Coordinates of C-alpha atoms and ligand atoms in Angstrom, one line a residue:
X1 CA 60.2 108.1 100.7
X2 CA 63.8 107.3 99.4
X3 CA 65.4 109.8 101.4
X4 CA 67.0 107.5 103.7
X5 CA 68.3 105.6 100.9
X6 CA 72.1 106.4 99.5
X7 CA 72.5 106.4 95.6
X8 CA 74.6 103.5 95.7
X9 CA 71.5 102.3 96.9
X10 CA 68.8 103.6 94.5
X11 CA 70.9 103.8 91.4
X12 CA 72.5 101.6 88.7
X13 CA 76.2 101.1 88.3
X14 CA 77.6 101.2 84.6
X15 CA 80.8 99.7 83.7
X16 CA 82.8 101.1 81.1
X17 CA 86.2 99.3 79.8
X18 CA 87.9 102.5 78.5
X19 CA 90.0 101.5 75.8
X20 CA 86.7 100.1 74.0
X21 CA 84.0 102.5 74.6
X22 CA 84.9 105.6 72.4
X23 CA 88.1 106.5 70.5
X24 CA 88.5 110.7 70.3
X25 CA 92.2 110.6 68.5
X26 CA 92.1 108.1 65.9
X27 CA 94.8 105.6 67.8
X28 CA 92.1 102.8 67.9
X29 CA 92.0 102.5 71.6
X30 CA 89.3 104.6 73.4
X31 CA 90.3 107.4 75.8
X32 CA 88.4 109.7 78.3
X33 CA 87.7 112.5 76.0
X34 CA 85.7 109.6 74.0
X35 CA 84.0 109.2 77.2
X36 CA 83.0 112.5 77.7
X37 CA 81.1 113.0 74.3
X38 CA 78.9 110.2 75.3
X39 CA 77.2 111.4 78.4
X40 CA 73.8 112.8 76.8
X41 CA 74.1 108.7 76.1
X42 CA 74.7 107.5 79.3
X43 CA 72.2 110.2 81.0
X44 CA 69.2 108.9 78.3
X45 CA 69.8 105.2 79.5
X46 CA 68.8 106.3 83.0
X47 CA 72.2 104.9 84.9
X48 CA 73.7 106.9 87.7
X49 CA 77.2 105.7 88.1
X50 CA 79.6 105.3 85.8
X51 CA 82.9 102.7 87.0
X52 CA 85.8 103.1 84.5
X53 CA 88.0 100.2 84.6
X54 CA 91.9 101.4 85.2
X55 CA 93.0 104.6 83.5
X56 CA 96.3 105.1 85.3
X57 CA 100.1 105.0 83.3
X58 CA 100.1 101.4 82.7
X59 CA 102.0 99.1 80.3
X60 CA 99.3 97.3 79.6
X61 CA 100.3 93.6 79.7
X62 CA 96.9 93.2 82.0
X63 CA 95.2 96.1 80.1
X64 CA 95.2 98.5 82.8
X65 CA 95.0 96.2 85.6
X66 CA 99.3 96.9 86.1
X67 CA 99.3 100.2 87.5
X68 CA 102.3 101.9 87.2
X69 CA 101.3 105.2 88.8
X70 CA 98.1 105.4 90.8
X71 CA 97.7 109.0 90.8
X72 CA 98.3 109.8 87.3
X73 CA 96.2 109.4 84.2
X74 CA 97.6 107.2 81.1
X75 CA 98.6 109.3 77.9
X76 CA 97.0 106.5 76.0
X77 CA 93.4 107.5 77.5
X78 CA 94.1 111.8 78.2
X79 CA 95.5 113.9 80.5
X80 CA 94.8 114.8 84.1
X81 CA 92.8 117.8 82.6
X82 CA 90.6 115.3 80.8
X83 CA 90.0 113.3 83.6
X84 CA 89.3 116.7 85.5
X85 CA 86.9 117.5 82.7
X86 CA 85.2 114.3 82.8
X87 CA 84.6 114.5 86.2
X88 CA 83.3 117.7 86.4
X89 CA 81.1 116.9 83.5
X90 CA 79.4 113.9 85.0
X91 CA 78.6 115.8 88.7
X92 CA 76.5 118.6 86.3
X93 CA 74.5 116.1 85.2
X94 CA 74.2 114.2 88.2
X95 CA 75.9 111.3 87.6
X96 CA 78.7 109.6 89.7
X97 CA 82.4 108.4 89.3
X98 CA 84.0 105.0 90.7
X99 CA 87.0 104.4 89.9
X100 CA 89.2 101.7 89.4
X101 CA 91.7 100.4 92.0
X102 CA 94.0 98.1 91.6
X103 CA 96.0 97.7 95.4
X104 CA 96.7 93.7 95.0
X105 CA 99.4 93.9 92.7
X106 CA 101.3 96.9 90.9
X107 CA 103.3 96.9 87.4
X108 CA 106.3 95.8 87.6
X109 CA 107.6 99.1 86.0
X110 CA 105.8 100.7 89.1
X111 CA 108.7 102.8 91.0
X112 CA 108.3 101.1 94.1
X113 CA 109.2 97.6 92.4
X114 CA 111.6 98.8 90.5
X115 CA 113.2 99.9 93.9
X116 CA 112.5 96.8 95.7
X117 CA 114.1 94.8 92.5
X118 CA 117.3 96.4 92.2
X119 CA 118.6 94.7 95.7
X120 CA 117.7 92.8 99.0
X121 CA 118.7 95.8 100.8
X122 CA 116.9 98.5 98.9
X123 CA 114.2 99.8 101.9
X124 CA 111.5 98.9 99.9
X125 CA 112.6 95.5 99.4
X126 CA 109.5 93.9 101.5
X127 CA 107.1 95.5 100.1
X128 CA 106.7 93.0 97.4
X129 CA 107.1 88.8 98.2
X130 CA 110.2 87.8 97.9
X131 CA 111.3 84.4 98.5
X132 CA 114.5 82.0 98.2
X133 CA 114.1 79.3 95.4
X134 CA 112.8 76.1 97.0
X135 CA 116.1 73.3 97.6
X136 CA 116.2 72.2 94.0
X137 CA 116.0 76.3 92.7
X138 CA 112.5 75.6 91.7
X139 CA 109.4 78.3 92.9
X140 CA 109.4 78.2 96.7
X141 CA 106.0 76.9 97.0
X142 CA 102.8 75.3 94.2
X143 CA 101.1 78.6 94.2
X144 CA 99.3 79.1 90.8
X145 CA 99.0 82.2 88.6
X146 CA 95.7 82.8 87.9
X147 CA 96.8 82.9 84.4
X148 CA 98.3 79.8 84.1
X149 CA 102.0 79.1 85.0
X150 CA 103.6 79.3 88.5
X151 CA 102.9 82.3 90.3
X152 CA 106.5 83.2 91.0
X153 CA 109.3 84.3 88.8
X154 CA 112.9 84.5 89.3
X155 CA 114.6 87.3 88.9
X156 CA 118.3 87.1 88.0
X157 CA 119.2 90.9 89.8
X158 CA 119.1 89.4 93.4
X159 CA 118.5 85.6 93.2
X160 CA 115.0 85.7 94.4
X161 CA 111.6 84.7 93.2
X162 CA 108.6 87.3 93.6
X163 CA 105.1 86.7 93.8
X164 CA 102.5 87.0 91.8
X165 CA 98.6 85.7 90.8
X166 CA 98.1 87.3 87.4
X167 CA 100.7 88.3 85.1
X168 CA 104.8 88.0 85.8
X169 CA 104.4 91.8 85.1
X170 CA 102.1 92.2 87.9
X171 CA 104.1 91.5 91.4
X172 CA 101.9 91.4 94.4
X173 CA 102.8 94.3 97.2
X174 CA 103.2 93.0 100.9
X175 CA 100.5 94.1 103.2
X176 CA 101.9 92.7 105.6
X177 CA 104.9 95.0 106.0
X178 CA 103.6 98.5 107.5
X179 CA 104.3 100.9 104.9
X180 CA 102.6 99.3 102.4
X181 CA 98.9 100.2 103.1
X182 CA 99.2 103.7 104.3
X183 CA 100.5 104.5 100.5
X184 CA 97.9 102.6 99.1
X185 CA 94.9 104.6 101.4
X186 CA 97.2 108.1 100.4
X187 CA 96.2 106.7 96.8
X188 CA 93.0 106.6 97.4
X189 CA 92.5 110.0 99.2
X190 CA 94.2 111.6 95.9
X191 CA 91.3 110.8 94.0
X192 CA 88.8 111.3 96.7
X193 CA 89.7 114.7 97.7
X194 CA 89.3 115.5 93.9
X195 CA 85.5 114.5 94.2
X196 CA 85.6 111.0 92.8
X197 CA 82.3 109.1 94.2
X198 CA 84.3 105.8 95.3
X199 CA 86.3 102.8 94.5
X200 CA 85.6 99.1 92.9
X201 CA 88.4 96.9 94.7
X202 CA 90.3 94.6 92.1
X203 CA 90.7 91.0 93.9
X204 CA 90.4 92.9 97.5
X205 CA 89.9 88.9 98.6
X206 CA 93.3 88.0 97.5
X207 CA 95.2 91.1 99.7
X208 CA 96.7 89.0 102.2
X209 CA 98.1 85.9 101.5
X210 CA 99.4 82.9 104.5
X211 CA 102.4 84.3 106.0
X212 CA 104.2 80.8 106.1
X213 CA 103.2 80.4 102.1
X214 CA 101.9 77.3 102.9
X215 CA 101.7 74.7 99.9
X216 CA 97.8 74.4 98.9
X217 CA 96.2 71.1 98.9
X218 CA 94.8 69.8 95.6
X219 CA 90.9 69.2 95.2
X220 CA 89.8 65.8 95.8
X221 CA 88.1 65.8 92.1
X222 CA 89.8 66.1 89.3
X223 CA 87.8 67.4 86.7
X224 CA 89.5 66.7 83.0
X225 CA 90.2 69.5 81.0
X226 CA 90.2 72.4 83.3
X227 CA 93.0 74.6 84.2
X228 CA 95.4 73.2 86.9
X229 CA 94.6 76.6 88.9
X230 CA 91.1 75.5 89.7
X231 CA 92.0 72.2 91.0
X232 CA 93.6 73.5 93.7
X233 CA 91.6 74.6 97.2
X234 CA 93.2 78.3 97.5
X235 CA 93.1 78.6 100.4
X236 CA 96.6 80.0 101.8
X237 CA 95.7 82.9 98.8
X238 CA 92.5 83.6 98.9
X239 CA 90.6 84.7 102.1
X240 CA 93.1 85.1 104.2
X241 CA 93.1 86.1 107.3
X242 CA 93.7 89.5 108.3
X243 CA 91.9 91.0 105.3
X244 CA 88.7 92.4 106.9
X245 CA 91.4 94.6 109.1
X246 CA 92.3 96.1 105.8
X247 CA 89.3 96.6 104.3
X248 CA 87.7 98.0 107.1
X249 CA 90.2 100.6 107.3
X250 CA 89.9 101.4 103.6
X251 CA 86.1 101.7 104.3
X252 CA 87.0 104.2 107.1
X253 CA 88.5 106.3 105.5
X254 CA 85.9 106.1 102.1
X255 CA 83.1 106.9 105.3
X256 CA 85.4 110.1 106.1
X257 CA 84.3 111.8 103.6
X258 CA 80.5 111.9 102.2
X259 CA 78.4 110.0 100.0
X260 CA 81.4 107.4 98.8
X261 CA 80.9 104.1 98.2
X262 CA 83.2 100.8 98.8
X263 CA 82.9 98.3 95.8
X264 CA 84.8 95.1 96.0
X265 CA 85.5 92.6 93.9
X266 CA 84.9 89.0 95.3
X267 CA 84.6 85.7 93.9
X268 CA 84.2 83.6 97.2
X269 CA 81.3 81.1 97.8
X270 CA 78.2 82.8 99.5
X271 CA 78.3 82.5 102.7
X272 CA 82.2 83.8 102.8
X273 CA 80.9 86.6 100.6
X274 CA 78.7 87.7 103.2
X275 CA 81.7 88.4 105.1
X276 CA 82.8 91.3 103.2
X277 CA 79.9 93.4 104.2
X278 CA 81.7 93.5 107.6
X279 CA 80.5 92.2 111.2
X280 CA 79.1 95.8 111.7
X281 CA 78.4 96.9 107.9
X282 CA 82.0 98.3 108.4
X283 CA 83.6 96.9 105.2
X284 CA 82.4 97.2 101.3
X285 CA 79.0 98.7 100.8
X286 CA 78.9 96.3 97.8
X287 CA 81.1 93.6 97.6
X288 CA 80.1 92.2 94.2
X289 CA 78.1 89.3 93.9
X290 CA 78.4 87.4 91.2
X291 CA 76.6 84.3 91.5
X292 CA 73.7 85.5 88.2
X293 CA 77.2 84.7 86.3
X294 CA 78.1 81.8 87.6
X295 CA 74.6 79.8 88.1
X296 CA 73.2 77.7 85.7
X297 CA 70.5 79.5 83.2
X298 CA 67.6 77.6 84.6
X299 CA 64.5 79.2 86.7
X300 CA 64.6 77.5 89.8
X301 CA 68.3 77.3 90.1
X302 CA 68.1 81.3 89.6
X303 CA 64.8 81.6 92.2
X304 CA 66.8 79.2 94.8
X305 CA 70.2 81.4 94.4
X306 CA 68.1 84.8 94.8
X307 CA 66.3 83.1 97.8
X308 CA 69.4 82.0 99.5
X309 CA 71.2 85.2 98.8
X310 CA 68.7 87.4 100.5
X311 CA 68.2 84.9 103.5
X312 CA 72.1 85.2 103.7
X313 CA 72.4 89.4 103.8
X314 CA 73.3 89.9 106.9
X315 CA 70.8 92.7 109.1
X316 CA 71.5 95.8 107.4
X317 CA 73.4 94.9 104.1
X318 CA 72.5 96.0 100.9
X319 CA 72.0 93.1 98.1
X320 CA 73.4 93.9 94.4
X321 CA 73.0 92.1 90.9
X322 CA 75.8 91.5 88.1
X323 CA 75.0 90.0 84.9
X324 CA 78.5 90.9 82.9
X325 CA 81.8 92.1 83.3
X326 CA 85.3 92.8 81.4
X327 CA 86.1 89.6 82.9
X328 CA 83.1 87.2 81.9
X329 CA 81.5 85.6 78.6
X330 CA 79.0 88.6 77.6
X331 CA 75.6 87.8 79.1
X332 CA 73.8 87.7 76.1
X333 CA 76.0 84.9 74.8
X334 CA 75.9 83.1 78.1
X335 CA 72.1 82.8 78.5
X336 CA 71.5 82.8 74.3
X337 CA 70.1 86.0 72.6
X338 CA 66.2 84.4 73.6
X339 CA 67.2 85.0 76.9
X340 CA 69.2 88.3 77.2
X341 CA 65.6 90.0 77.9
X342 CA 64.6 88.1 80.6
X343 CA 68.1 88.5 81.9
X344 CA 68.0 92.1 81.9
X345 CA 64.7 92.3 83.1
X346 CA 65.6 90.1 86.2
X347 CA 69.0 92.2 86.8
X348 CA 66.6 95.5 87.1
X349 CA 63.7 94.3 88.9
X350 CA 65.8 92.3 91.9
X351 CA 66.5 94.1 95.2
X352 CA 69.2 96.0 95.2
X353 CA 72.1 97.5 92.9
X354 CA 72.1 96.5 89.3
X355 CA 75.8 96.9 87.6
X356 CA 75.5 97.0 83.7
X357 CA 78.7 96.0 81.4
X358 CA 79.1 98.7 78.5
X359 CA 77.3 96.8 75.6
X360 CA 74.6 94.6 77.6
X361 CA 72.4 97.7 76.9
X362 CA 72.4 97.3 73.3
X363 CA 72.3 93.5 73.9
X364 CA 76.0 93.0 72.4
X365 CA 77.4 89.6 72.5
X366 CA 81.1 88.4 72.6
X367 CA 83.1 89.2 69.7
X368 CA 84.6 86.6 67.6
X369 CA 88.4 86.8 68.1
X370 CA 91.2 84.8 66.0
X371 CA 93.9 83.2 67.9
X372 CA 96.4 85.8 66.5
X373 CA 94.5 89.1 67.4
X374 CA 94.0 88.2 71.1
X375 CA 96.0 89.8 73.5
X376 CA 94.6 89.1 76.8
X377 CA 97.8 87.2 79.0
X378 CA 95.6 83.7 80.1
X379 CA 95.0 83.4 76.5
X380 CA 98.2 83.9 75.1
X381 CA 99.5 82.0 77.6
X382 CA 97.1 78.7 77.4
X383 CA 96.5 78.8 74.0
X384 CA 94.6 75.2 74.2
X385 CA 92.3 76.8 76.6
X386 CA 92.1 79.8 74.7
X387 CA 88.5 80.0 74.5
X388 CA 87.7 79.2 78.2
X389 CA 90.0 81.8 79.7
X390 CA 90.2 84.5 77.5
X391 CA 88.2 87.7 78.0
X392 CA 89.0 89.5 74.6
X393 CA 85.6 88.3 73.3
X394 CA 83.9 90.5 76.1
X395 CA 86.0 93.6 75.4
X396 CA 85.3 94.0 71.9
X397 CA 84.7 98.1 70.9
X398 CA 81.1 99.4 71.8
X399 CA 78.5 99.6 68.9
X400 CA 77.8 103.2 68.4
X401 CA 76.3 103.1 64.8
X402 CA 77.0 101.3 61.0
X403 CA 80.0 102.8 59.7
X404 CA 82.8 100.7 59.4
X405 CA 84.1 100.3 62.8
X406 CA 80.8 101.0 64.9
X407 CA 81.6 104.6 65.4
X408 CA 84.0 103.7 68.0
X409 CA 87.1 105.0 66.4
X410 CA 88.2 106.6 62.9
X411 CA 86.5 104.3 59.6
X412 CA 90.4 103.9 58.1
X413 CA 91.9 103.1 62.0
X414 CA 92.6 99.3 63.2
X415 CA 90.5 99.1 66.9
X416 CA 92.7 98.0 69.4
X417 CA 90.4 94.7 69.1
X418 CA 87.9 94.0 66.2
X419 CA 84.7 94.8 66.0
X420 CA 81.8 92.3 66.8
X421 CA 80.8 91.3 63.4
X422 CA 76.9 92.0 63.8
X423 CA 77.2 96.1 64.5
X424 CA 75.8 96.6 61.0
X425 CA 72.8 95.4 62.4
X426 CA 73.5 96.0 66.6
X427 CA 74.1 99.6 67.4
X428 CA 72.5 102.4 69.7
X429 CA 71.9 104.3 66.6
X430 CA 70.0 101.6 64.7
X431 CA 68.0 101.0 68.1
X432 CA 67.5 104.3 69.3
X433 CA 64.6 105.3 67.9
X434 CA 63.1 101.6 67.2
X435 CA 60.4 101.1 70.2
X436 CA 60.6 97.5 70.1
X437 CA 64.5 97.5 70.3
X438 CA 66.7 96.2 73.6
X439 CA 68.2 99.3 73.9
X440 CA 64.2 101.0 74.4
X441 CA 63.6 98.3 76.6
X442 CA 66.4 98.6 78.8
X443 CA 65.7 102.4 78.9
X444 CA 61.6 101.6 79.9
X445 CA 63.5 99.4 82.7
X446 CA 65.8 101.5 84.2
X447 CA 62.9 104.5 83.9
X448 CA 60.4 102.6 85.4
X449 CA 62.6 101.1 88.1
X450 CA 63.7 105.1 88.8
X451 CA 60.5 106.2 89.4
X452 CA 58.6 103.7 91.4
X453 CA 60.2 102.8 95.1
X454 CA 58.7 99.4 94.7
X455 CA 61.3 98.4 92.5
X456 CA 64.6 100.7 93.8
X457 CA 63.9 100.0 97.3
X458 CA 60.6 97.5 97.9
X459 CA 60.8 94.5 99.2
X460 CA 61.1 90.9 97.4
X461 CA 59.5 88.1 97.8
X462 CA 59.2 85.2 95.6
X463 CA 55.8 83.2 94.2
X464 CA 55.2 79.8 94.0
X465 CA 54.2 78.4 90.4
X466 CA 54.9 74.9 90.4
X467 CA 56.4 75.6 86.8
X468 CA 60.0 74.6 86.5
X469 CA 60.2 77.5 83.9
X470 CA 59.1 80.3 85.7
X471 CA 60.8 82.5 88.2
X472 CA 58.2 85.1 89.7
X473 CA 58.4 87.3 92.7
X474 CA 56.4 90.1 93.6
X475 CA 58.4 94.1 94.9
X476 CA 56.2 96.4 96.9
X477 CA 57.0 99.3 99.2
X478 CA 54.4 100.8 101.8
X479 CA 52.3 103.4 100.2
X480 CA 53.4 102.9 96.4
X481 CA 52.4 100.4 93.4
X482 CA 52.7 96.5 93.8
X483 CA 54.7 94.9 90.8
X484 CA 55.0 91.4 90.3
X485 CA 57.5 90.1 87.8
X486 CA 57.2 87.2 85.8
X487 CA 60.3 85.5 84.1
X488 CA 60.1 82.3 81.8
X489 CA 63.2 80.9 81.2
X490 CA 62.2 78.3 78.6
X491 CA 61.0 78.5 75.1
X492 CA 57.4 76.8 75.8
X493 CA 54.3 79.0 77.0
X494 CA 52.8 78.7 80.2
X495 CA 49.4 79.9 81.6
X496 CA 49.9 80.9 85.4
X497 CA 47.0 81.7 87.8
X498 CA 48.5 84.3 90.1
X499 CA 44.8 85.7 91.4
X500 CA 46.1 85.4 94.7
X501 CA 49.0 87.6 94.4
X502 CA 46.7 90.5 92.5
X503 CA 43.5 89.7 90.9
X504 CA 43.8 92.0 88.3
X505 CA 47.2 93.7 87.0
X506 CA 47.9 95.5 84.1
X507 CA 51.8 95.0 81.8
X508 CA 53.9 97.7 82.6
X509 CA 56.6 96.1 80.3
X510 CA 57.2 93.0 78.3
X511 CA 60.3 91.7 76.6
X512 CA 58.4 91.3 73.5
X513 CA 57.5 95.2 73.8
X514 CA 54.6 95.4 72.0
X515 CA 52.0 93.2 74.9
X516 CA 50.3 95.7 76.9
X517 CA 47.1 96.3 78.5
X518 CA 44.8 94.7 81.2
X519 CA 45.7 91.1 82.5
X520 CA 43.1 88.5 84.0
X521 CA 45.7 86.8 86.5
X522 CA 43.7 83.9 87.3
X523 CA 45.1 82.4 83.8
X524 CA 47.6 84.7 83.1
X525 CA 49.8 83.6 79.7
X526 CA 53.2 83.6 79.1
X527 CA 54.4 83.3 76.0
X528 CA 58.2 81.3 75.7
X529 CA 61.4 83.2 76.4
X530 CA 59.3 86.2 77.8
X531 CA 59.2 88.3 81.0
X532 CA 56.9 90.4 82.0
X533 CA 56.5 93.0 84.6
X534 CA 52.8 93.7 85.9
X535 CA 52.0 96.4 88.0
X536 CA 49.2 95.1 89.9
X537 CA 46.0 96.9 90.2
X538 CA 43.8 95.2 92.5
X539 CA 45.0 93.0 95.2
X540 CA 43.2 90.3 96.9
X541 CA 41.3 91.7 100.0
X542 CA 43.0 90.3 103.1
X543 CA 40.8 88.4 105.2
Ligands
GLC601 C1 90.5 91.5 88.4 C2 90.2 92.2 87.2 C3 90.9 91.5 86.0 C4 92.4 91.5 86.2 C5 92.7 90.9 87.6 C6 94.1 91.3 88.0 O1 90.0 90.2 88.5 O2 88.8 92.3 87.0 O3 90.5 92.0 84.8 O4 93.0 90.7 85.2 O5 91.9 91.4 88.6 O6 94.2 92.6 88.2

């Protein structure tokens, strides 16, 4: 009965930050040959498609994110043969490949800027922002870099400043001039006619900026202590108009060939999320909703955001779920280790695509990270807000097992970033074989959620409790098992009478792993901090 259903649809994303998921030459950063010895792994934890984070020549001031050369693989993580190998490796075993790309900005060692550097003549000159310093040879407007500072730089060669958002080293390209986007969509057919399964969109909200570069206007509320970029309203950066032209076209040519998928990155209220699915379901299959990352922890905020998000889908849409990325406090930090259960638990029972961060799996938390070891450019840049803005703490080396340095890279070999202090006791090899473990939890999840249609494709809906603690909602599909899922997200116990949503169910899985058997719903108890997912056995009789 899933037929009609794409993969994108039915399966679960994975996100893996190369340099940190498995060394194979002793240099302390990981690499794609390290990748490709872990996919009995990533096959045994029930996932379907893997998204590798940037693995093109890069010189890494953003980690990746300043591509250099988009059709070429970075020594630091293989060869093209590697990534060939890879590829092919994860199509035998069914699994798919998104890759990375990165079309806002480029490296500033890219060819094209170095061209459009060297002179205001050079024909490729425009394809990057170029301004005149403002009167007093200041920028020529108060756009912010993302990563603190001004987002333009002068450059001595021509007199000019260029623009961009992240990193001096990452100049934003022009898609506004008419060159510029067929060689980013000749990019992406490089990698699509060799089989890869689709693309995550870095920033694709930030592509087109105001034409006039407008000033932007402050926020009415200043709020003390937060970076000077988010007091601003972005709105002559962010948004823009014009951008659902692009990104339509990128999604016709992803929908020329078959079975792709458009993922974009969007951090945009709601409602203007909505937009990116395209007036006609013409733009990104998934444009990444993120609002289980930024929402308080709290039940009902959680059941009003799900609520509001699925009234919002436009007809036809598909919802997804994130819980962590390379760019976010790990989840199981953010919510607390009490909670990272019920977090998972909710990421895999909602409708629609789950995306797991290397690590969540295994329930890894951020890494602690002295000032002098991080490397990550907001950071370095605002040391006082180190902590707020940094993401080194997230990227920390993936927990394989207890020898010194987590089985991610050579026992004697310095990892590119330390690793989390607690893999002694957090690893897949400690937790592989220990039933009551997170990393056999999350597997009974995603194997469960595989094989019943009630939770890959059913429908949602959510219950009233009256309990401020709870968030419960029941998936069912025609012809297949009911499931009702039960969430407490505080640390006291609740009894629940849920008789009128199933008079009797039985506990399919628990966070606590070890509850199972046959439930009386009319007072059914929940212990603190636990979830619980019940597949129902006898429903009320509908009269
Ligand atoms: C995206 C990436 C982030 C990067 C930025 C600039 O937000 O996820 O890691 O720094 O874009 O490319």
């Amino acid at each position: 009965m899933t037929k009609n259903y794409a993969w994108w649809q039915t399966g679960i994303v994975y996100q893996i930050y190369p340099r940190s998921y498995q060394d194979s030459n002793g240099d302390g950063i990981g690499d794609l040959a390290g990748i490709a010895t872990r996919l009995d792994y990533l096959k045994s934890i029930n996932i379907d498609a893997v998204w590798l984070s940037p693995i093109y020549p890069s010189p890494m001031h953003d980690f990746g994110y300043d591509v250099a050369d988009y059709i070429a693989i970075n020594p630091l993580f293989g060869t093209m043969a590697d990534f060939d190998h890879l590829l092919a490796e994860l199509h035998q075993r069914d699994l798919k490949l998104i890759l990375d790309l990165v079309p806002n900005h480029t490296s500033d060692e890219h060819a094209w800027f170095l061209e459009s550097r060297s002179s205001r003549d050079n024909p490729k000159r425009d394809w990057y922002i170029w301004r005149d310093p403002a009167p007093d040879g200041g920028p020529p407007n108060n756009w912010l870099s993302f990563f603190g500072g001004p987002a333009w730089t002068f450059d001595e060669t021509t007199g000019q400043y260029y623009l961009h958002q992240f990193d001096v080293h990452q100049p934003e390209l022009n898609y506004r001039h008419p060159d510029v986007f067929p060689a980013t969509l000749d990019n992406m057919r490089f990698w699509l006619d060799k089989g890869v399964d689709g693309f995550r969109v870095d920033v694709i909200w930030l592509m087109i900026k105001d034409e006039a570069l407008r000033d932007e206007p402050l926020k009415p509320d200043y709020i003390e202590g937060t970076p000077l970029f988010s007091q601003f309203d972005h709105i002559y950066t962010q948004d823009v108009e014009g951008i659902h032209d692009l990104i339509r076209e990128m999604r016709r040519l992803i929908d020329s060939y078959s079975d792709r998928v458009l993922i974009g990155e969007i951090y945009l209220p709601m409602q203007r999320q909505m937009n990116y699915f395209g007036q006609n379901n013409d733009e990104c299959h998934i444009p990444y909703n993120f609002e289980l990352i930024l929402s308080p922890w709290q039940a009902q905020a959680v059941r009003t955001l799900v609520d509001t998000y699925e009234a919002a889908l436009p007809d036809g849409a598909w919802p997804n779920w994130v819980l962590g990325n390379h760019d976010q406090h790990r989840v199981a930090t953010r919510v607390g280790a009490a909670q990272d259960r019920v977090a998972n638990m909710l990421l895999l029972t909602l409708r629609g695509t789950p995306t797991t961060y290397y690590g969540e799996e295994i329930g890894m938390q951020d890494g602690q990270i002295p000032l002098d070891k991080m490397h990550d450019p907001p950071a370095v840049n605002q040391p006082e807000l180190a902590h707020e803005v940094g993401r080194d703490f997230e990227r920390t080396p993936m927990q394989w097992d207890a020898t010194p340095n987590a089985g991610f890279t050579d026992p004697d070999v310095e990892p590119w970033l330390p690793v989390a202090a607690d893999y002694v006791t957090r690893n897949v090899e400690a937790q592989n074989t220990d039933p009551t473990s997170m990393l056999s939890f999350y597997r009974a999840l995603t194997d469960l959620r595989r094989a019943e249609p009630s939770l890959h494709v059913g429908d949602y809906i959510a219950i009233d409790t009256n309990l401020d603690d709870i968030f419960a909602y029941v998936r069912s599909a025609p012809d297949a098992d009911t499931f009702i899922i039960v969430l407490n997200f505080g640390p006291n116990a609740h009894t629940l009478d849920l008789s009128h949503i199933a008079v009797g169910a039985t506990i399919a899985i628990a966070t606590d792993r070890v509850r199972d058997g046959l439930i009386d719903m009319s007072s059914l108890e929940i212990n603190g901090n636990e979830g619980l997912l019940l597949r129902a056995s006898t429903l009320p009789s509908n009269e």
